[in-house]
Tab-separated table of C-alpha atoms and ligand atoms in Angstrom:
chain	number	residue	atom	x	y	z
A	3	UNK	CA	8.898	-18.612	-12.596
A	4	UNK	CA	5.485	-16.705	-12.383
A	5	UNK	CA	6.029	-13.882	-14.891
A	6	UNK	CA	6.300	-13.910	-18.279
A	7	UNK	CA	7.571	-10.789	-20.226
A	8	UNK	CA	5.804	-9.139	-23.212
A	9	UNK	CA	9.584	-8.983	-25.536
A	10	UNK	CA	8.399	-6.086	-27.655
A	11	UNK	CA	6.487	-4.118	-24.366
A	12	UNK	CA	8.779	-4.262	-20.856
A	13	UNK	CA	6.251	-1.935	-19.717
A	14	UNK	CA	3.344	-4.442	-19.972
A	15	UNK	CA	4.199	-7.595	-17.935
A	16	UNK	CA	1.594	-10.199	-18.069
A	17	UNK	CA	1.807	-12.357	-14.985
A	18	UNK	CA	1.189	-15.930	-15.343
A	19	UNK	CA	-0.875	-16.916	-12.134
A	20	UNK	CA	-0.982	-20.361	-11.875
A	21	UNK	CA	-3.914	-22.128	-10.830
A	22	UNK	CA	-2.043	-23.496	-7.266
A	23	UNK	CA	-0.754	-19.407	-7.032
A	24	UNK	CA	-4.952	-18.389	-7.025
A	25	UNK	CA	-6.622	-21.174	-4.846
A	26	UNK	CA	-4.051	-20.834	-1.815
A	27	UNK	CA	-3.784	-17.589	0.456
A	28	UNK	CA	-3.708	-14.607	-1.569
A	29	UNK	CA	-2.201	-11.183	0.039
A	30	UNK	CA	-1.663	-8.016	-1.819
A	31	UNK	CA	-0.237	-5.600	0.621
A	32	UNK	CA	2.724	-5.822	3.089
A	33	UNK	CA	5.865	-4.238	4.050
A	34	UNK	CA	9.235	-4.695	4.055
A	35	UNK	CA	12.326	-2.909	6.084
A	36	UNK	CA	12.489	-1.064	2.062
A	37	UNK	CA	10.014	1.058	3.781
A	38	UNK	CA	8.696	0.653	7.311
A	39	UNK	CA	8.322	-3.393	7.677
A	40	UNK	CA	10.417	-5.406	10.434
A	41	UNK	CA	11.310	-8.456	7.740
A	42	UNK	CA	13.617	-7.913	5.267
A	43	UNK	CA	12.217	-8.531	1.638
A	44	UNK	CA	13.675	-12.081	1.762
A	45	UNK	CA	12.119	-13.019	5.034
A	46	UNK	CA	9.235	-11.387	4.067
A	47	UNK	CA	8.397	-13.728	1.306
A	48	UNK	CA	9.672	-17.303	3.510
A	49	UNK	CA	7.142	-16.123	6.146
A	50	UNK	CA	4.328	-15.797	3.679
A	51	UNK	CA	5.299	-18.918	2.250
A	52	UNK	CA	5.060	-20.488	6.204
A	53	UNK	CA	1.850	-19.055	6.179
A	54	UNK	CA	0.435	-20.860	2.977
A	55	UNK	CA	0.349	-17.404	0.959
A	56	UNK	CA	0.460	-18.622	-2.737
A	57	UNK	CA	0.460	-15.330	-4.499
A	58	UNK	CA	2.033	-12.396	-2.658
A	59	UNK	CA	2.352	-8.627	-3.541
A	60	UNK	CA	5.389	-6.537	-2.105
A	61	UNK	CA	4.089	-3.342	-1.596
A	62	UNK	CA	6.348	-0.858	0.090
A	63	UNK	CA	5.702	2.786	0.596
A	64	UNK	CA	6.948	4.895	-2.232
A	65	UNK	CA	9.484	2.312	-3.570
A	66	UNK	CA	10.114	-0.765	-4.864
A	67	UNK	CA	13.678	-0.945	-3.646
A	68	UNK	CA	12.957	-4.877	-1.864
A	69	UNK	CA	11.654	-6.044	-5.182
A	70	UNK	CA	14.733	-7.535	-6.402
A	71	UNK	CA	14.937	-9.528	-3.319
A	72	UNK	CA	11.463	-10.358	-2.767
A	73	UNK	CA	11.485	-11.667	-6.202
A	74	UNK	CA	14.744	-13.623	-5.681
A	75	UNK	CA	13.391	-15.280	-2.711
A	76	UNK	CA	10.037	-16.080	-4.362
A	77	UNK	CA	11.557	-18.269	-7.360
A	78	UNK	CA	13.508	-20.304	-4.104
A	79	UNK	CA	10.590	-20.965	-2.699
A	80	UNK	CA	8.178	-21.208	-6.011
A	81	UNK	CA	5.974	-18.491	-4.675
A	82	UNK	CA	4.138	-16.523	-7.677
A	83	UNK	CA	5.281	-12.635	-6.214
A	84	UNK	CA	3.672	-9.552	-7.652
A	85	UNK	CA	5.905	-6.457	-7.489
A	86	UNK	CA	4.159	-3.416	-5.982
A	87	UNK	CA	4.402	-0.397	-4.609
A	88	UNK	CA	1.931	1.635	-2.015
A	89	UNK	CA	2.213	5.134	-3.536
A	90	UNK	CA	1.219	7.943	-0.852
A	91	UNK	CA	-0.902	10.939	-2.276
A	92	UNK	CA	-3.095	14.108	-1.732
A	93	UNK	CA	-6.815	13.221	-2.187
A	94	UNK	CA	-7.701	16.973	-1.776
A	95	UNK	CA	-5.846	17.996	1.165
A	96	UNK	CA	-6.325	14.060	2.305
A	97	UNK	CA	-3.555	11.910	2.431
A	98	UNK	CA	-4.432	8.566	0.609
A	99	UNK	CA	-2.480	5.678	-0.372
A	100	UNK	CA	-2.768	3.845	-3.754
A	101	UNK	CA	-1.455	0.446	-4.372
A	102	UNK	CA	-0.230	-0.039	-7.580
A	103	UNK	CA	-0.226	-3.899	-8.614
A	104	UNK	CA	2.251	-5.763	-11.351
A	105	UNK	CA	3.921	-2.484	-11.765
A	106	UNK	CA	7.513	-2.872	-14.363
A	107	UNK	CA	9.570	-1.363	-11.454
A	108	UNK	CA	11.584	-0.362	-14.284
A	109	UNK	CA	9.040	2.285	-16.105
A	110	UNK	CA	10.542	5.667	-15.957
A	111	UNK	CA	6.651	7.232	-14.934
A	112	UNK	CA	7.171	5.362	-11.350
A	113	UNK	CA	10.866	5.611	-11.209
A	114	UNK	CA	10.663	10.199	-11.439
A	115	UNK	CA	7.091	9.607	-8.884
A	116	UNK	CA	9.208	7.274	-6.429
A	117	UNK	CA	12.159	10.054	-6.721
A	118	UNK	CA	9.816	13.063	-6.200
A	119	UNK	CA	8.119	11.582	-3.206
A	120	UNK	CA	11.723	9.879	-1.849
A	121	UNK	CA	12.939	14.026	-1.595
A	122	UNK	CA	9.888	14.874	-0.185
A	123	UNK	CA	10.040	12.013	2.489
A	124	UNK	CA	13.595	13.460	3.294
A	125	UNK	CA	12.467	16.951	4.024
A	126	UNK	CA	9.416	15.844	5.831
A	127	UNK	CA	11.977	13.723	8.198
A	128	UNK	CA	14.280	16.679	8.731
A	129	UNK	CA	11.049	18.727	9.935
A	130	UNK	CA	9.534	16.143	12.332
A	131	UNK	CA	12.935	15.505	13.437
A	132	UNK	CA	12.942	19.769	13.825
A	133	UNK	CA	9.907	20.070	15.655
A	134	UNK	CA	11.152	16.591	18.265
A	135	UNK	CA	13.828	18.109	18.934
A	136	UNK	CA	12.055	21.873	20.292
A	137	UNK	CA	10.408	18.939	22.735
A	138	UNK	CA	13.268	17.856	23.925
A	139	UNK	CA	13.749	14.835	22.104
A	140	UNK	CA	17.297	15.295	21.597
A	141	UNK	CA	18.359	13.016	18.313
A	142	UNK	CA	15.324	12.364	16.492
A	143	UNK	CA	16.764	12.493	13.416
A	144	UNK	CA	19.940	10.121	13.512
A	145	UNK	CA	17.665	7.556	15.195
A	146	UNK	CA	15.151	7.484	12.811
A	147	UNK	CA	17.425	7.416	10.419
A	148	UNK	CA	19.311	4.576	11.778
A	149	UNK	CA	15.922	2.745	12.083
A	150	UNK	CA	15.031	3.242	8.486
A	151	UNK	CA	18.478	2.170	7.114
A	152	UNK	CA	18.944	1.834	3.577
A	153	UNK	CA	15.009	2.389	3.253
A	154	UNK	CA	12.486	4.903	2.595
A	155	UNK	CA	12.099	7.028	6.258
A	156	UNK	CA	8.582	7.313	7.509
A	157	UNK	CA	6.913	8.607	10.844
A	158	UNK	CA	7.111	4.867	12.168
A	159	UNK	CA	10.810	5.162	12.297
A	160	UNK	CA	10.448	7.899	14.292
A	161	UNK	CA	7.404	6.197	16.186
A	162	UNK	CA	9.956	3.179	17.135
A	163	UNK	CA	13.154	5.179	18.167
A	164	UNK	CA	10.719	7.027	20.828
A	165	UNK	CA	9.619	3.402	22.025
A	166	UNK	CA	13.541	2.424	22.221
A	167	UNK	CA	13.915	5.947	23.816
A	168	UNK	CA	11.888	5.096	26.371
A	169	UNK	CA	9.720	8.372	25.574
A	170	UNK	CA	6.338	6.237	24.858
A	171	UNK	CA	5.247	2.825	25.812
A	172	UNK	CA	4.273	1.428	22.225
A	173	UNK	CA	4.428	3.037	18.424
A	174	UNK	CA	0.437	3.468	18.868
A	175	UNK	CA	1.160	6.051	21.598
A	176	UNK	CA	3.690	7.804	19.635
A	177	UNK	CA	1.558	8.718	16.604
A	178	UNK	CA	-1.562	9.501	19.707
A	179	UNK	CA	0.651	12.286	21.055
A	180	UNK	CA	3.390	13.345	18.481
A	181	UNK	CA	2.848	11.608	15.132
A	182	UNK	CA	-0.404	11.543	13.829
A	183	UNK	CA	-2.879	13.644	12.686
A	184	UNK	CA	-3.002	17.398	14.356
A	185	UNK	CA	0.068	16.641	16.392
A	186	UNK	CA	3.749	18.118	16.095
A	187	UNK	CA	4.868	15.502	13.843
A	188	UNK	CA	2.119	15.968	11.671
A	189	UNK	CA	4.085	18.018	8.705
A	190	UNK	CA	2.077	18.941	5.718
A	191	UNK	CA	3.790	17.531	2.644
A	192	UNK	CA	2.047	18.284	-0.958
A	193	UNK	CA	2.633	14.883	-2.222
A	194	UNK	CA	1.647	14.100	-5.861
A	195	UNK	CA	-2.662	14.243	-6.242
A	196	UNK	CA	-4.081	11.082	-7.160
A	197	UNK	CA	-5.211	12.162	-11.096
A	198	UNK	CA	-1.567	12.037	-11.392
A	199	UNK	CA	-0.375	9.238	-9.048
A	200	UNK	CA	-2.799	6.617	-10.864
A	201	UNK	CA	-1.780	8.099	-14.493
A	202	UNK	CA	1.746	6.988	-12.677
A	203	UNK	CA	0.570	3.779	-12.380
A	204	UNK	CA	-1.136	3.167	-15.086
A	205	UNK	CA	2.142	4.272	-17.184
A	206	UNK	CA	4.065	1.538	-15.358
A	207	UNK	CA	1.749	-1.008	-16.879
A	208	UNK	CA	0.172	-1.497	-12.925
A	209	UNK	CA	-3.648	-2.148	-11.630
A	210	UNK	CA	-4.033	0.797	-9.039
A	211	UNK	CA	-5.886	-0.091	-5.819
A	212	UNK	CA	-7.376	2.320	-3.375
A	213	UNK	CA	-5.890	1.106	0.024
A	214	UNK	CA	-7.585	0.498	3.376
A	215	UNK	CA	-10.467	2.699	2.349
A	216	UNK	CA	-11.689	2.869	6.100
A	217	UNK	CA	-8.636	3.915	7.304
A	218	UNK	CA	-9.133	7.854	6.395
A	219	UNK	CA	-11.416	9.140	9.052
A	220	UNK	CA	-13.982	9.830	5.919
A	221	UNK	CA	-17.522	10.503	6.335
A	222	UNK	CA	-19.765	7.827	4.278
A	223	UNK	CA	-20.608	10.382	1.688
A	224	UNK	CA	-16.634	11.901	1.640
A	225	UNK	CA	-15.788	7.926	1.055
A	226	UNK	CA	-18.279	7.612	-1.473
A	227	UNK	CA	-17.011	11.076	-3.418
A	228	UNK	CA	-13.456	9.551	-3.019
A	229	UNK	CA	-14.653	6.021	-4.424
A	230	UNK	CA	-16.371	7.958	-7.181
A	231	UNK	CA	-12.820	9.927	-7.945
A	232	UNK	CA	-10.686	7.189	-7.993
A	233	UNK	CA	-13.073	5.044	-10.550
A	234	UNK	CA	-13.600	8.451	-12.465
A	235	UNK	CA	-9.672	8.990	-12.738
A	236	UNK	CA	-8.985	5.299	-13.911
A	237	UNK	CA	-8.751	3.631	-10.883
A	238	UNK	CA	-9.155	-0.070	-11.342
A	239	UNK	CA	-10.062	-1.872	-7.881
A	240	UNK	CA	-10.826	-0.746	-3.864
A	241	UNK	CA	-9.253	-3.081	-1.161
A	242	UNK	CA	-12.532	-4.572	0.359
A	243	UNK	CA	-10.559	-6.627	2.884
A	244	UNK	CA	-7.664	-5.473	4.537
A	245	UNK	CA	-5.822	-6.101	7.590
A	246	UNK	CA	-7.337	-3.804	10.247
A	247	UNK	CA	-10.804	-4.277	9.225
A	248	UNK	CA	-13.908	-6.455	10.453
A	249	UNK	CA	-17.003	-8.563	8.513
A	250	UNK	CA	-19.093	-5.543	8.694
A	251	UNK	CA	-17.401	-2.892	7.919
A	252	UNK	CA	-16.448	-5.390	4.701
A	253	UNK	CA	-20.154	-5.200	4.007
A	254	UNK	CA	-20.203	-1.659	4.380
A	255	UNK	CA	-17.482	-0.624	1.681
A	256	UNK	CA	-19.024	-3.528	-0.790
A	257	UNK	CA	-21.852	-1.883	-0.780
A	258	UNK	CA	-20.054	1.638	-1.199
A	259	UNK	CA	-18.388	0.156	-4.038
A	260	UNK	CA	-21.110	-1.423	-5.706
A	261	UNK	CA	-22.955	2.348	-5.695
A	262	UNK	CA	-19.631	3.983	-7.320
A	263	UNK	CA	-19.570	1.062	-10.012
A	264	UNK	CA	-23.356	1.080	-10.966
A	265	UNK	CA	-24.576	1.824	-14.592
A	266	UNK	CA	-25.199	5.767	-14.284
A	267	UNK	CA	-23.061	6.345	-11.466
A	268	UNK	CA	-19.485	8.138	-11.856
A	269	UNK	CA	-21.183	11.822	-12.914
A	270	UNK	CA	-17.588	12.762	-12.588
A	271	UNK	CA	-16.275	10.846	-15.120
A	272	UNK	CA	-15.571	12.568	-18.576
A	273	UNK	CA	-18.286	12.469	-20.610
A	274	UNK	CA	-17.829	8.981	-22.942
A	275	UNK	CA	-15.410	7.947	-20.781
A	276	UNK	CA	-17.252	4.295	-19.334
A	277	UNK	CA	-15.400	2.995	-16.825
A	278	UNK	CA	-15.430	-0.402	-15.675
A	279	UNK	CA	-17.001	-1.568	-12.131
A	280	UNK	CA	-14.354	-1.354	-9.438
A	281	UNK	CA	-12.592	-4.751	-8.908
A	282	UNK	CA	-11.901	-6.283	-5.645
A	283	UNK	CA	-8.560	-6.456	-3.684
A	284	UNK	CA	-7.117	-7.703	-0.125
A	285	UNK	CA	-4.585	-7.367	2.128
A	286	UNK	CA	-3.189	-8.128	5.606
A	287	UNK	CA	-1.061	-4.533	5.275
A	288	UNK	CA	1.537	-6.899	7.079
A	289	UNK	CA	4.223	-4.858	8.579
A	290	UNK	CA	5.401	-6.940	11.678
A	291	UNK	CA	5.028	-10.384	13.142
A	292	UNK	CA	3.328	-8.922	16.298
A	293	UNK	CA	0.932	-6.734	14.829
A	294	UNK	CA	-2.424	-6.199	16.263
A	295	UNK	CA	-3.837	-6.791	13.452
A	296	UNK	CA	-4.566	-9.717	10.850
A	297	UNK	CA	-1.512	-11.613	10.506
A	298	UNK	CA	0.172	-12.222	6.861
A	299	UNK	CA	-2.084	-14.012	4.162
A	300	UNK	CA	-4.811	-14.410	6.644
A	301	UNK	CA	-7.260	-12.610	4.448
A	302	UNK	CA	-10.140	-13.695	2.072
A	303	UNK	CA	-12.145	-11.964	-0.422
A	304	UNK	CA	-15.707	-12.475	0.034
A	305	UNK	CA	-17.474	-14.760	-2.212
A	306	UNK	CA	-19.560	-12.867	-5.306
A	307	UNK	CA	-16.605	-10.031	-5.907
A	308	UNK	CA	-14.906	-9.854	-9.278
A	309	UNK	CA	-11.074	-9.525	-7.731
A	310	UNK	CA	-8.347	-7.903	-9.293
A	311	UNK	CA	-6.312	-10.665	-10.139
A	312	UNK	CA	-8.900	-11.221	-13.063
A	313	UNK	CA	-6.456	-8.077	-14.722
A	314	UNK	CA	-3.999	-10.654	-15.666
A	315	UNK	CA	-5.325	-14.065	-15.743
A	316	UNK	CA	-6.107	-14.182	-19.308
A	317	UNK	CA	-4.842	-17.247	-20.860
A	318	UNK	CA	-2.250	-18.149	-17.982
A	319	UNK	CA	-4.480	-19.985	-16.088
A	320	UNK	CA	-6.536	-21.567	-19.408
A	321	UNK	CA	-3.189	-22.721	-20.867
A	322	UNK	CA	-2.232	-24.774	-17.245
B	6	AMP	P1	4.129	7.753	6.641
B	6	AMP	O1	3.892	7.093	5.315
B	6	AMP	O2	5.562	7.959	6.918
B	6	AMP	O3	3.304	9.008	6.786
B	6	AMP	O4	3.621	6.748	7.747
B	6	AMP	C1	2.409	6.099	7.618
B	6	AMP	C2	2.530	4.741	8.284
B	6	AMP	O5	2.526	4.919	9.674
B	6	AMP	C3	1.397	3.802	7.983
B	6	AMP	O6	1.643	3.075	6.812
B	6	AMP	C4	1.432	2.895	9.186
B	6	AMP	O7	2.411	1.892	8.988
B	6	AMP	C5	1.914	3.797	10.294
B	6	AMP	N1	0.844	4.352	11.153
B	6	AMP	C6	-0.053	5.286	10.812
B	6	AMP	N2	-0.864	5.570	11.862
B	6	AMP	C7	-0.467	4.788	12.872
B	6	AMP	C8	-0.886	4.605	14.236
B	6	AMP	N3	-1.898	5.314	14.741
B	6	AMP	N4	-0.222	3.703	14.996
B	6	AMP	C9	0.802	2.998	14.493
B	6	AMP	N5	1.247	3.117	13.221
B	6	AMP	C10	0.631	4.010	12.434
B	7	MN	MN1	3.191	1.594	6.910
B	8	MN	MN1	-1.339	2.542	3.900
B	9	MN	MN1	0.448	-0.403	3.787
């Protein structure tokens, strides 16, 4: 069992990490088929355990649906499993995506923000599937639907039933011409700013992460305003490794972070309001075996970083 439950506090869930759980493969982002993964939550977790991943985070987008099962899986297989969620949000008129880490999946803060972004998710679908189907691609919206199942639709749905279509030769393609940003498919949705979706987080007793920090087409001084934001608003750690990323550009938003966190830095920040330096967090952002990217668990913090994991540790691993 790798939790143990505050009985007067279900919101504040102390994990107990293990020593084994923190000196094997460590991954803190990946999807399931609850949101736009190939492995069901189950498989999920007996592939990171083939891979030697000793602590693993579940971190579907906008819901926490494949927790249950993740978690189920996990005690089978005595893997310590951190429920999670990747929570999508406006960052100005930027779309960002914040992990949230331990969160109680039961807290009623994440519970109304996975609801108000679920609805929003729906309507976005029904527009994409709108401005297909003016292209001619008749029956966008049943086959992403079918795609996504029982889980939470996103643009790789439709991405994938285009592939099966025949309409484009691989999902990359699909988001190059219809999907991603400035094409048809690119709806404008006013999901929940990120003030608000790490006060979410923080409410469900989580450690909020700012995800794949590269990944937003930012300038160096837009990344280091939106590093400075999300320590100012109570963000607590910046994924330095994640899957899609190489050595340098590690270096590169180290550094960044190491600016943001410096005594003095963080103008922004309410005035008494000291935050603590950003902490460090990975992840393979494992959605599929045949990714072109890093495969599950193959990630590793670089030596020198305080990582997140050091949230939670206090005691557990002392009292092994
Ligand atoms: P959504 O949350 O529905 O807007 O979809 C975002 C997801 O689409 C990301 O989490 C990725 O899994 C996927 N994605 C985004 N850009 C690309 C791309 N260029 N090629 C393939 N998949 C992508
Ligand atoms: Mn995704
Ligand atoms: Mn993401
Ligand atoms: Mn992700």
């Amino acid at each position: 069992m790798a939790f143990t439950a505050d009985p007067e506090n279900t919101s504040l869930v102390e994990p107990k990490l293990t020593r084994e759980a923190l000196s094997g493969q460590i991954d803190l982002h990946c999807h399931s088929t609850a949101s736009d993964g190939i492995l069901s939550p189950a498989a999920l977790v007996s592939s990171a355990k083939s891979a030697g991943v000793t602590l693993l985070a579940l971190t579907d987008h906008d819901t926490v649906a494949g927790i249950a099962e993740a978690r189920a899986e996990a005690e089978r297989l005595e893997l310590a499993l951190l429920p999670g969620i990747e929570l999508t949000a406006l960052w100005g008129k930027r779309v960002v995506h914040v992990v949230g880490l331990n969160v109680d999946c039961a807290a009623t803060a994440l519970k109304t923000a996975i609801d108000e972004r679920d609805m929003l998710r729906r309507e976005r679908a029904a527009q994409i599937a709108e401005r297909l189907e003016k292209r001619g691609f008749t029956g966008a919206y049943e086959g992403a639907q079918a795609l996504a199942g029982d889980g939470v639709i996103g643009r790789p749905h439709f991405a994938r039933w285009m592939v099966d279509q025949g309409h484009v030769s691989d999902t990359a393609k699909a988001f190059k011409r219809y999907l991603g940003a400035g094409k048809i498919g690119d709806v404008a949705v006013p999901w929940p700013g990120l003030a608000e979706t790490l006060a979410t987080i923080r409410a469900s007793g989580g450690a909020s992460v700012l995800a794949h920090p590269l990944k937003y087409g930012l300038t160096r001084t837009r990344l280091l305003a939106l590093l400075a934001d999300f320590h100012a608003a109570g963000g607590d750690a910046v994924e330095v490794v994640c899957g899609q990323q190489n050595p340098v550009q590690t270096r590169e938003i180290l550094a960044l972070v190491q600016q943001v966190s410096a005594p003095g830095a963080g103008q922004s920040a309410p005035a008494g309001a000291v935050r603590p330096p950003l902490l460090a967090s990975l992840g393979s952002d494992f959605h599929q075996p045949d990714q072109p990217w890093r495969a599950l668990g193959c990630v590793r913090l670089p030596a020198g970083v305080e990582p997140v994991w050091n949230l939670w540790q206090t005691g557990a691993i002392q009292a092994q």
